[in-house]
XYZ file of C-alpha atoms in Angstrom:
172
model
C 95.755 -101.882 -36.815
C 94.554 -101.765 -40.422
C 90.957 -102.224 -39.276
C 91.257 -99.278 -36.885
C 92.672 -97.015 -39.587
C 89.966 -98.103 -42.010
C 87.270 -97.452 -39.398
C 88.660 -93.961 -38.705
C 88.722 -93.154 -42.426
C 85.101 -94.255 -42.767
C 84.068 -92.067 -39.817
C 85.938 -89.025 -41.187
C 84.393 -89.533 -44.624
C 80.945 -89.797 -43.074
C 81.446 -86.492 -41.237
C 82.681 -84.764 -44.381
C 79.773 -86.006 -46.499
C 77.146 -85.368 -43.857
C 74.199 -83.149 -44.599
C 74.305 -79.624 -43.293
C 70.524 -79.444 -42.695
C 69.783 -76.114 -41.007
C 73.383 -75.063 -40.389
C 74.029 -74.217 -44.054
C 71.372 -73.242 -46.552
C 70.864 -70.911 -49.451
C 68.400 -68.293 -48.277
C 68.138 -66.031 -51.326
C 68.680 -66.289 -55.094
C 68.261 -63.436 -57.579
C 69.359 -65.452 -60.617
C 70.883 -68.897 -60.941
C 73.026 -70.721 -58.409
C 75.176 -73.761 -59.193
C 75.873 -76.400 -56.553
C 78.588 -78.964 -57.159
C 78.366 -81.804 -54.637
C 81.364 -83.763 -53.294
C 80.632 -86.637 -55.690
C 81.007 -84.307 -58.696
C 77.344 -83.709 -59.613
C 76.790 -80.120 -60.732
C 73.240 -78.703 -60.923
C 71.897 -75.187 -61.548
C 68.954 -73.959 -59.459
C 66.683 -70.941 -59.923
C 64.301 -71.576 -57.002
C 65.268 -72.074 -53.381
C 62.547 -74.686 -52.938
C 64.244 -76.912 -55.559
C 67.563 -77.071 -53.692
C 68.059 -80.433 -51.898
C 69.703 -80.852 -48.499
C 73.116 -79.234 -48.603
C 76.187 -81.465 -48.238
C 79.480 -80.376 -46.702
C 82.237 -80.405 -49.286
C 80.009 -78.691 -51.852
C 80.868 -75.728 -54.041
C 78.268 -72.958 -54.352
C 78.508 -70.461 -57.217
C 76.224 -67.568 -58.114
C 76.210 -68.143 -61.885
C 73.855 -65.317 -62.857
C 72.698 -62.756 -60.340
C 73.438 -63.015 -56.636
C 72.899 -65.519 -53.847
C 72.885 -65.453 -50.067
C 74.129 -68.421 -48.048
C 73.100 -68.644 -44.374
C 75.423 -70.334 -41.880
C 74.746 -71.166 -38.220
C 71.570 -69.016 -38.194
C 73.642 -65.851 -37.506
C 76.024 -65.565 -40.483
C 75.002 -64.608 -44.009
C 77.470 -64.813 -46.887
C 76.689 -62.653 -49.926
C 77.789 -63.994 -53.303
C 77.818 -61.594 -56.228
C 77.592 -62.551 -59.877
C 80.170 -65.275 -60.749
C 81.416 -65.605 -57.157
C 81.647 -68.943 -55.398
C 82.636 -70.615 -52.139
C 83.676 -74.094 -51.040
C 82.050 -75.140 -47.737
C 83.244 -77.854 -45.345
C 82.808 -78.673 -41.675
C 85.715 -79.419 -39.390
C 84.834 -82.738 -37.690
C 86.884 -81.865 -34.605
C 86.003 -78.220 -33.907
C 82.540 -78.406 -35.564
C 83.295 -75.041 -37.227
C 82.012 -74.392 -40.728
C 84.966 -73.597 -42.956
C 84.889 -71.888 -46.314
C 87.106 -70.289 -48.908
C 86.517 -68.334 -52.089
C 86.608 -70.172 -55.387
C 88.555 -68.613 -58.233
C 86.086 -68.418 -61.093
C 86.815 -66.925 -64.495
C 85.017 -63.600 -64.638
C 84.297 -63.563 -60.899
C 85.898 -60.648 -59.100
C 85.808 -59.060 -55.707
C 86.053 -60.281 -52.177
C 83.385 -62.331 -50.423
C 81.501 -60.512 -47.670
C 79.824 -62.143 -44.676
C 77.553 -60.479 -42.133
C 78.018 -61.600 -38.517
C 74.661 -61.393 -36.721
C 74.140 -57.876 -38.065
C 76.856 -56.635 -35.702
C 79.965 -56.831 -37.913
C 81.097 -57.867 -41.383
C 84.069 -59.900 -42.531
C 85.560 -59.659 -46.009
C 88.000 -62.157 -47.486
C 89.570 -62.817 -50.853
C 91.459 -65.572 -52.609
C 93.922 -67.752 -50.714
C 91.991 -67.202 -47.480
C 90.238 -69.941 -45.554
C 87.983 -68.913 -42.686
C 85.932 -70.744 -40.070
C 82.642 -69.781 -38.430
C 81.436 -71.169 -35.122
C 79.023 -70.254 -32.367
C 79.380 -70.151 -28.624
C 76.088 -68.785 -27.344
C 75.530 -65.841 -27.385
C 78.500 -65.176 -29.657
C 79.508 -65.824 -33.242
C 83.197 -66.391 -33.907
C 85.088 -66.005 -37.171
C 88.621 -67.353 -37.325
C 91.200 -67.194 -40.080
C 92.803 -70.538 -40.906
C 95.016 -69.239 -43.707
C 95.414 -65.897 -45.472
C 93.912 -62.654 -44.202
C 90.453 -61.214 -43.607
C 89.138 -57.750 -42.764
C 86.516 -57.315 -40.023
C 84.459 -54.141 -39.735
C 82.723 -53.854 -36.395
C 79.347 -52.225 -35.932
C 81.000 -49.196 -34.314
C 83.289 -48.575 -37.281
C 86.528 -50.214 -36.130
C 88.511 -52.169 -38.700
C 90.552 -55.244 -37.778
C 92.925 -57.134 -40.078
C 92.988 -60.820 -39.099
C 95.792 -63.186 -40.101
C 96.084 -66.957 -39.867
C 95.415 -68.152 -36.317
C 93.501 -65.029 -35.223
C 89.770 -64.768 -34.538
C 87.061 -62.192 -33.886
C 83.953 -62.713 -31.770
C 80.648 -60.856 -31.918
C 78.361 -61.132 -28.909
C 74.646 -60.593 -29.361
C 72.835 -58.395 -26.881
C 70.282 -60.673 -25.228
C 68.464 -57.813 -23.495
C 67.133 -56.243 -26.711
């Protein structure tokens, strides 16, 4: 029994520390971005080409200027000056989960663009998950609240357990 539990813990740890490759990457930097990896290493980067493969369980902070983090090829998260997020991947649902870091001097909600068809805004104490089911992108609220603004101007307030899906038009 102990061997089974140990094996499961190793598998879960491997999933949590796995590289994000193309699912999560920093696509734009206008200043300096800090990445703190799960093992505690903290490095500042000024060039996108210098950033190594991203690991789940990392903290990303726009130290000076702004940064854009791309998720799942259809979601872009905009970080303003002194804003940060913590990014993980749920090993069961395969959704990418994130929440806003509370940083001294960092204010404002985090805004994410969903395939150019809607935006979601969330603040502290909110954990959200992004996933894809072709041709849609889904944002779900795990805890807290988030505000979704659709492309046609409708506003939805999502609470824990609720989700919103954007479907891309494949005919365009």
